[in-house]
């Protein structure tokens, strides 16, 4: 694998790290299976692309993309909380609707950004190769977002949100407005995915309505890989694990597609993705089985060791 391909994989991994953090927030913190990600990711890319073409500042365009993603998350939360639609079905409905919304936003299936200024533009021409500049800038953005999210989840509101995900009934008994925390959590999760979509459009030079296909799978794989390679109970380390898992996942995909001995092609991307996700799901169970053998216990159906 060439140096450019290596840095390219790291760059995409860092972009999808924001998706992984968003998925971690909805799945792990709130225990809310949210498939809106497949729609909010391209929504962020579409909003950002249209605003950049209109001459809007790239940072403002990225912020607008995050707000658009948050709005999509609020729709899912509204369907679930207010109208009592199952969270999985509510997110699927929003995801399907967003495909048409994204087409409306862009006016066509894809938009090119090759000649537009982006958040990366000021950092070009500093004597650092472009393929190195892009992942560095994205790394700084991801680090800032992760630090702010860790600080938020350690606040009183964040702790109440975490309590909502652990046991909503007990949280309500303690006087916590669980509905408000679901709204806020799902909106924040999809805001991160919208921001990821904006960064994806700016780093790759285009926005396309199909870029969201399989995004939730990539995000879940990154979270699972991160939990496998960096098991931790501290929230900050969990977020670091999400970022590391996303990068490792993209590197694994790139290595698989670049290995001539395997004989895979670029068209096999979805196959490689499915296989890697399957491996990521199997590894924790194999690890639990190994631990159970050492302790003389057995493995429960959930993958946990039990005496």
PDB file of N, CA, C and O in Angstrom, residues 28-77:
ATOM      1  N   UNK A  28     -24.854   3.278  22.630  1.00  0.00           N
ATOM      2  CA  UNK A  28     -24.268   2.905  23.916  1.00  0.00           C
ATOM      3  C   UNK A  28     -24.754   3.796  25.058  1.00  0.00           C
ATOM      4  O   UNK A  28     -25.034   3.312  26.144  1.00  0.00           O
ATOM      5  N   UNK A  29     -24.818   5.099  24.833  1.00  0.00           N
ATOM      6  CA  UNK A  29     -25.218   6.009  25.912  1.00  0.00           C
ATOM      7  C   UNK A  29     -26.723   6.001  26.114  1.00  0.00           C
ATOM      8  O   UNK A  29     -27.214   5.862  27.240  1.00  0.00           O
ATOM      9  N   UNK A  30     -27.488   6.129  25.019  1.00  0.00           N
ATOM     10  CA  UNK A  30     -28.942   6.224  25.128  1.00  0.00           C
ATOM     11  C   UNK A  30     -29.648   4.891  24.920  1.00  0.00           C
ATOM     12  O   UNK A  30     -30.864   4.806  25.143  1.00  0.00           O
ATOM     13  N   UNK A  31     -28.929   3.862  24.458  1.00  0.00           N
ATOM     14  CA  UNK A  31     -29.543   2.570  24.141  1.00  0.00           C
ATOM     15  C   UNK A  31     -30.703   2.766  23.167  1.00  0.00           C
ATOM     16  O   UNK A  31     -31.797   2.210  23.338  1.00  0.00           O
ATOM     17  N   UNK A  32     -30.434   3.547  22.112  1.00  0.00           N
ATOM     18  CA  UNK A  32     -31.447   3.915  21.114  1.00  0.00           C
ATOM     19  C   UNK A  32     -30.926   3.506  19.739  1.00  0.00           C
ATOM     20  O   UNK A  32     -30.104   4.207  19.147  1.00  0.00           O
ATOM     21  N   UNK A  33     -31.370   2.359  19.198  1.00  0.00           N
ATOM     22  CA  UNK A  33     -30.922   1.953  17.856  1.00  0.00           C
ATOM     23  C   UNK A  33     -31.408   2.953  16.807  1.00  0.00           C
ATOM     24  O   UNK A  33     -32.595   3.010  16.503  1.00  0.00           O
ATOM     25  N   UNK A  34     -30.498   3.720  16.260  1.00  0.00           N
ATOM     26  CA  UNK A  34     -30.855   4.828  15.374  1.00  0.00           C
ATOM     27  C   UNK A  34     -30.219   4.629  14.001  1.00  0.00           C
ATOM     28  O   UNK A  34     -28.994   4.690  13.861  1.00  0.00           O
ATOM     29  N   UNK A  35     -31.056   4.405  12.995  1.00  0.00           N
ATOM     30  CA  UNK A  35     -30.577   4.241  11.624  1.00  0.00           C
ATOM     31  C   UNK A  35     -30.670   5.532  10.818  1.00  0.00           C
ATOM     32  O   UNK A  35     -30.423   5.527   9.614  1.00  0.00           O
ATOM     33  N   UNK A  36     -31.013   6.627  11.473  1.00  0.00           N
ATOM     34  CA  UNK A  36     -31.085   7.915  10.782  1.00  0.00           C
ATOM     35  C   UNK A  36     -29.743   8.298  10.194  1.00  0.00           C
ATOM     36  O   UNK A  36     -29.674   9.094   9.249  1.00  0.00           O
ATOM     37  N   UNK A  37     -28.674   7.731  10.731  1.00  0.00           N
ATOM     38  CA  UNK A  37     -27.316   8.038  10.302  1.00  0.00           C
ATOM     39  C   UNK A  37     -27.155   7.916   8.793  1.00  0.00           C
ATOM     40  O   UNK A  37     -26.499   8.739   8.156  1.00  0.00           O
ATOM     41  N   UNK A  38     -27.765   6.905   8.197  1.00  0.00           N
ATOM     42  CA  UNK A  38     -27.644   6.691   6.756  1.00  0.00           C
ATOM     43  C   UNK A  38     -28.255   7.837   5.951  1.00  0.00           C
ATOM     44  O   UNK A  38     -27.979   7.976   4.756  1.00  0.00           O
ATOM     45  N   UNK A  39     -29.092   8.643   6.592  1.00  0.00           N
ATOM     46  CA  UNK A  39     -29.663   9.801   5.905  1.00  0.00           C
ATOM     47  C   UNK A  39     -29.042  11.105   6.340  1.00  0.00           C
ATOM     48  O   UNK A  39     -28.882  12.036   5.530  1.00  0.00           O
ATOM     49  N   UNK A  40     -28.668  11.230   7.622  1.00  0.00           N
ATOM     50  CA  UNK A  40     -28.111  12.488   8.120  1.00  0.00           C
ATOM     51  C   UNK A  40     -26.683  12.712   7.625  1.00  0.00           C
ATOM     52  O   UNK A  40     -26.251  13.858   7.474  1.00  0.00           O
ATOM     53  N   UNK A  41     -25.942  11.636   7.355  1.00  0.00           N
ATOM     54  CA  UNK A  41     -24.587  11.785   6.817  1.00  0.00           C
ATOM     55  C   UNK A  41     -24.595  12.446   5.444  1.00  0.00           C
ATOM     56  O   UNK A  41     -23.931  13.472   5.240  1.00  0.00           O
ATOM     57  N   UNK A  42     -25.334  11.900   4.451  1.00  0.00           N
ATOM     58  CA  UNK A  42     -25.390  12.602   3.157  1.00  0.00           C
ATOM     59  C   UNK A  42     -26.124  13.939   3.231  1.00  0.00           C
ATOM     60  O   UNK A  42     -25.864  14.824   2.410  1.00  0.00           O
ATOM     61  N   UNK A  43     -27.035  14.099   4.211  1.00  0.00           N
ATOM     62  CA  UNK A  43     -27.696  15.393   4.376  1.00  0.00           C
ATOM     63  C   UNK A  43     -26.671  16.469   4.721  1.00  0.00           C
ATOM     64  O   UNK A  43     -26.701  17.572   4.173  1.00  0.00           O
ATOM     65  N   UNK A  44     -25.756  16.142   5.644  1.00  0.00           N
ATOM     66  CA  UNK A  44     -24.704  17.096   5.988  1.00  0.00           C
ATOM     67  C   UNK A  44     -23.835  17.424   4.798  1.00  0.00           C
ATOM     68  O   UNK A  44     -23.476  18.592   4.571  1.00  0.00           O
ATOM     69  N   UNK A  45     -23.502  16.406   4.002  1.00  0.00           N
ATOM     70  CA  UNK A  45     -22.689  16.637   2.806  1.00  0.00           C
ATOM     71  C   UNK A  45     -23.433  17.517   1.811  1.00  0.00           C
ATOM     72  O   UNK A  45     -22.846  18.432   1.204  1.00  0.00           O
ATOM     73  N   UNK A  46     -24.732  17.259   1.628  1.00  0.00           N
ATOM     74  CA  UNK A  46     -25.526  18.031   0.664  1.00  0.00           C
ATOM     75  C   UNK A  46     -25.655  19.493   1.084  1.00  0.00           C
ATOM     76  O   UNK A  46     -25.454  20.406   0.281  1.00  0.00           O
ATOM     77  N   UNK A  47     -25.987  19.726   2.339  1.00  0.00           N
ATOM     78  CA  UNK A  47     -26.143  21.099   2.834  1.00  0.00           C
ATOM     79  C   UNK A  47     -24.829  21.855   2.724  1.00  0.00           C
ATOM     80  O   UNK A  47     -24.782  23.006   2.264  1.00  0.00           O
ATOM     81  N   UNK A  48     -23.746  21.217   3.130  1.00  0.00           N
ATOM     82  CA  UNK A  48     -22.434  21.868   3.067  1.00  0.00           C
ATOM     83  C   UNK A  48     -22.059  22.190   1.620  1.00  0.00           C
ATOM     84  O   UNK A  48     -21.578  23.290   1.326  1.00  0.00           O
ATOM     85  N   UNK A  49     -22.270  21.245   0.711  1.00  0.00           N
ATOM     86  CA  UNK A  49     -21.896  21.445  -0.691  1.00  0.00           C
ATOM     87  C   UNK A  49     -22.667  22.607  -1.315  1.00  0.00           C
ATOM     88  O   UNK A  49     -22.085  23.458  -1.998  1.00  0.00           O
ATOM     89  N   UNK A  50     -23.963  22.646  -1.071  1.00  0.00           N
ATOM     90  CA  UNK A  50     -24.789  23.711  -1.644  1.00  0.00           C
ATOM     91  C   UNK A  50     -24.371  25.076  -1.101  1.00  0.00           C
ATOM     92  O   UNK A  50     -24.291  26.068  -1.848  1.00  0.00           O
ATOM     93  N   UNK A  51     -24.085  25.161   0.183  1.00  0.00           N
ATOM     94  CA  UNK A  51     -23.681  26.427   0.784  1.00  0.00           C
ATOM     95  C   UNK A  51     -22.299  26.865   0.294  1.00  0.00           C
ATOM     96  O   UNK A  51     -22.058  28.061   0.081  1.00  0.00           O
ATOM     97  N   UNK A  52     -21.389  25.921   0.111  1.00  0.00           N
ATOM     98  CA  UNK A  52     -20.058  26.270  -0.404  1.00  0.00           C
ATOM     99  C   UNK A  52     -20.154  26.834  -1.811  1.00  0.00           C
ATOM    100  O   UNK A  52     -19.468  27.810  -2.150  1.00  0.00           O
ATOM    101  N   UNK A  53     -20.984  26.226  -2.638  1.00  0.00           N
ATOM    102  CA  UNK A  53     -21.167  26.733  -4.004  1.00  0.00           C
ATOM    103  C   UNK A  53     -21.790  28.129  -3.982  1.00  0.00           C
ATOM    104  O   UNK A  53     -21.494  28.966  -4.839  1.00  0.00           O
ATOM    105  N   UNK A  54     -22.614  28.394  -2.967  1.00  0.00           N
ATOM    106  CA  UNK A  54     -23.243  29.716  -2.836  1.00  0.00           C
ATOM    107  C   UNK A  54     -22.292  30.752  -2.258  1.00  0.00           C
ATOM    108  O   UNK A  54     -22.667  31.921  -2.113  1.00  0.00           O
ATOM    109  N   UNK A  55     -21.068  30.351  -1.904  1.00  0.00           N
ATOM    110  CA  UNK A  55     -20.075  31.292  -1.401  1.00  0.00           C
ATOM    111  C   UNK A  55     -20.054  31.468   0.096  1.00  0.00           C
ATOM    112  O   UNK A  55     -19.417  32.403   0.604  1.00  0.00           O
ATOM    113  N   UNK A  56     -20.714  30.590   0.836  1.00  0.00           N
ATOM    114  CA  UNK A  56     -20.749  30.681   2.296  1.00  0.00           C
ATOM    115  C   UNK A  56     -19.405  30.208   2.871  1.00  0.00           C
ATOM    116  O   UNK A  56     -18.744  29.319   2.313  1.00  0.00           O
ATOM    117  N   UNK A  57     -18.995  30.809   3.972  1.00  0.00           N
ATOM    118  CA  UNK A  57     -17.762  30.408   4.644  1.00  0.00           C
ATOM    119  C   UNK A  57     -17.805  28.912   4.964  1.00  0.00           C
ATOM    120  O   UNK A  57     -18.808  28.405   5.456  1.00  0.00           O
ATOM    121  N   UNK A  58     -16.712  28.182   4.693  1.00  0.00           N
ATOM    122  CA  UNK A  58     -16.711  26.724   4.909  1.00  0.00           C
ATOM    123  C   UNK A  58     -17.044  26.312   6.338  1.00  0.00           C
ATOM    124  O   UNK A  58     -17.718  25.289   6.551  1.00  0.00           O
ATOM    125  N   UNK A  59     -16.583  27.090   7.326  1.00  0.00           N
ATOM    126  CA  UNK A  59     -16.877  26.734   8.719  1.00  0.00           C
ATOM    127  C   UNK A  59     -18.362  26.916   9.026  1.00  0.00           C
ATOM    128  O   UNK A  59     -18.965  26.094   9.728  1.00  0.00           O
ATOM    129  N   UNK A  60     -18.955  27.980   8.482  1.00  0.00           N
ATOM    130  CA  UNK A  60     -20.395  28.184   8.662  1.00  0.00           C
ATOM    131  C   UNK A  60     -21.191  27.110   7.931  1.00  0.00           C
ATOM    132  O   UNK A  60     -22.219  26.648   8.425  1.00  0.00           O
ATOM    133  N   UNK A  61     -20.701  26.718   6.748  1.00  0.00           N
ATOM    134  CA  UNK A  61     -21.366  25.657   5.995  1.00  0.00           C
ATOM    135  C   UNK A  61     -21.313  24.339   6.764  1.00  0.00           C
ATOM    136  O   UNK A  61     -22.286  23.585   6.790  1.00  0.00           O
ATOM    137  N   UNK A  62     -20.186  24.072   7.413  1.00  0.00           N
ATOM    138  CA  UNK A  62     -20.056  22.850   8.214  1.00  0.00           C
ATOM    139  C   UNK A  62     -20.985  22.893   9.419  1.00  0.00           C
ATOM    140  O   UNK A  62     -21.590  21.880   9.799  1.00  0.00           O
ATOM    141  N   UNK A  63     -21.098  24.075  10.044  1.00  0.00           N
ATOM    142  CA  UNK A  63     -22.015  24.231  11.174  1.00  0.00           C
ATOM    143  C   UNK A  63     -23.457  24.015  10.734  1.00  0.00           C
ATOM    144  O   UNK A  63     -24.237  23.348  11.430  1.00  0.00           O
ATOM    145  N   UNK A  64     -23.808  24.565   9.565  1.00  0.00           N
ATOM    146  CA  UNK A  64     -25.166  24.377   9.036  1.00  0.00           C
ATOM    147  C   UNK A  64     -25.435  22.905   8.756  1.00  0.00           C
ATOM    148  O   UNK A  64     -26.547  22.405   8.978  1.00  0.00           O
ATOM    149  N   UNK A  65     -24.420  22.187   8.291  1.00  0.00           N
ATOM    150  CA  UNK A  65     -24.571  20.756   8.036  1.00  0.00           C
ATOM    151  C   UNK A  65     -24.850  20.006   9.339  1.00  0.00           C
ATOM    152  O   UNK A  65     -25.693  19.100   9.378  1.00  0.00           O
ATOM    153  N   UNK A  66     -24.134  20.380  10.403  1.00  0.00           N
ATOM    154  CA  UNK A  66     -24.367  19.751  11.705  1.00  0.00           C
ATOM    155  C   UNK A  66     -25.783  20.048  12.206  1.00  0.00           C
ATOM    156  O   UNK A  66     -26.450  19.160  12.752  1.00  0.00           O
ATOM    157  N   UNK A  67     -26.245  21.281  12.018  1.00  0.00           N
ATOM    158  CA  UNK A  67     -27.596  21.640  12.450  1.00  0.00           C
ATOM    159  C   UNK A  67     -28.651  20.886  11.642  1.00  0.00           C
ATOM    160  O   UNK A  67     -29.685  20.486  12.190  1.00  0.00           O
ATOM    161  N   UNK A  68     -28.382  20.686  10.358  1.00  0.00           N
ATOM    162  CA  UNK A  68     -29.314  19.911   9.529  1.00  0.00           C
ATOM    163  C   UNK A  68     -29.389  18.468  10.027  1.00  0.00           C
ATOM    164  O   UNK A  68     -30.474  17.878  10.101  1.00  0.00           O
ATOM    165  N   UNK A  69     -28.228  17.892  10.368  1.00  0.00           N
ATOM    166  CA  UNK A  69     -28.225  16.547  10.928  1.00  0.00           C
ATOM    167  C   UNK A  69     -28.985  16.489  12.238  1.00  0.00           C
ATOM    168  O   UNK A  69     -29.727  15.527  12.500  1.00  0.00           O
ATOM    169  N   UNK A  70     -28.818  17.520  13.073  1.00  0.00           N
ATOM    170  CA  UNK A  70     -29.548  17.568  14.343  1.00  0.00           C
ATOM    171  C   UNK A  70     -31.055  17.615  14.103  1.00  0.00           C
ATOM    172  O   UNK A  70     -31.826  16.967  14.825  1.00  0.00           O
ATOM    173  N   UNK A  71     -31.480  18.370  13.099  1.00  0.00           N
ATOM    174  CA  UNK A  71     -32.906  18.451  12.775  1.00  0.00           C
ATOM    175  C   UNK A  71     -33.451  17.083  12.366  1.00  0.00           C
ATOM    176  O   UNK A  71     -34.560  16.696  12.755  1.00  0.00           O
ATOM    177  N   UNK A  72     -32.654  16.341  11.589  1.00  0.00           N
ATOM    178  CA  UNK A  72     -33.069  14.988  11.196  1.00  0.00           C
ATOM    179  C   UNK A  72     -33.206  14.094  12.431  1.00  0.00           C
ATOM    180  O   UNK A  72     -34.153  13.307  12.546  1.00  0.00           O
ATOM    181  N   UNK A  73     -32.261  14.218  13.363  1.00  0.00           N
ATOM    182  CA  UNK A  73     -32.345  13.438  14.589  1.00  0.00           C
ATOM    183  C   UNK A  73     -33.573  13.799  15.414  1.00  0.00           C
ATOM    184  O   UNK A  73     -34.191  12.916  16.032  1.00  0.00           O
ATOM    185  N   UNK A  74     -33.914  15.069  15.433  1.00  0.00           N
ATOM    186  CA  UNK A  74     -35.100  15.500  16.183  1.00  0.00           C
ATOM    187  C   UNK A  74     -36.369  14.896  15.609  1.00  0.00           C
ATOM    188  O   UNK A  74     -37.306  14.577  16.357  1.00  0.00           O
ATOM    189  N   UNK A  75     -36.416  14.739  14.289  1.00  0.00           N
ATOM    190  CA  UNK A  75     -37.594  14.124  13.663  1.00  0.00           C
ATOM    191  C   UNK A  75     -37.741  12.681  14.133  1.00  0.00           C
ATOM    192  O   UNK A  75     -38.834  12.233  14.500  1.00  0.00           O
ATOM    193  N   UNK A  76     -36.621  11.948  14.148  1.00  0.00           N
ATOM    194  CA  UNK A  76     -36.654  10.562  14.631  1.00  0.00           C
ATOM    195  C   UNK A  76     -37.091  10.498  16.092  1.00  0.00           C
ATOM    196  O   UNK A  76     -37.933   9.675  16.474  1.00  0.00           O
ATOM    197  N   UNK A  77     -36.510  11.379  16.920  1.00  0.00           N
ATOM    198  CA  UNK A  77     -36.870  11.397  18.339  1.00  0.00           C
ATOM    199  C   UNK A  77     -38.340  11.768  18.531  1.00  0.00           C
ATOM    200  O   UNK A  77     -39.016  11.209  19.405  1.00  0.00           O
TER     201      UNK A  77
END
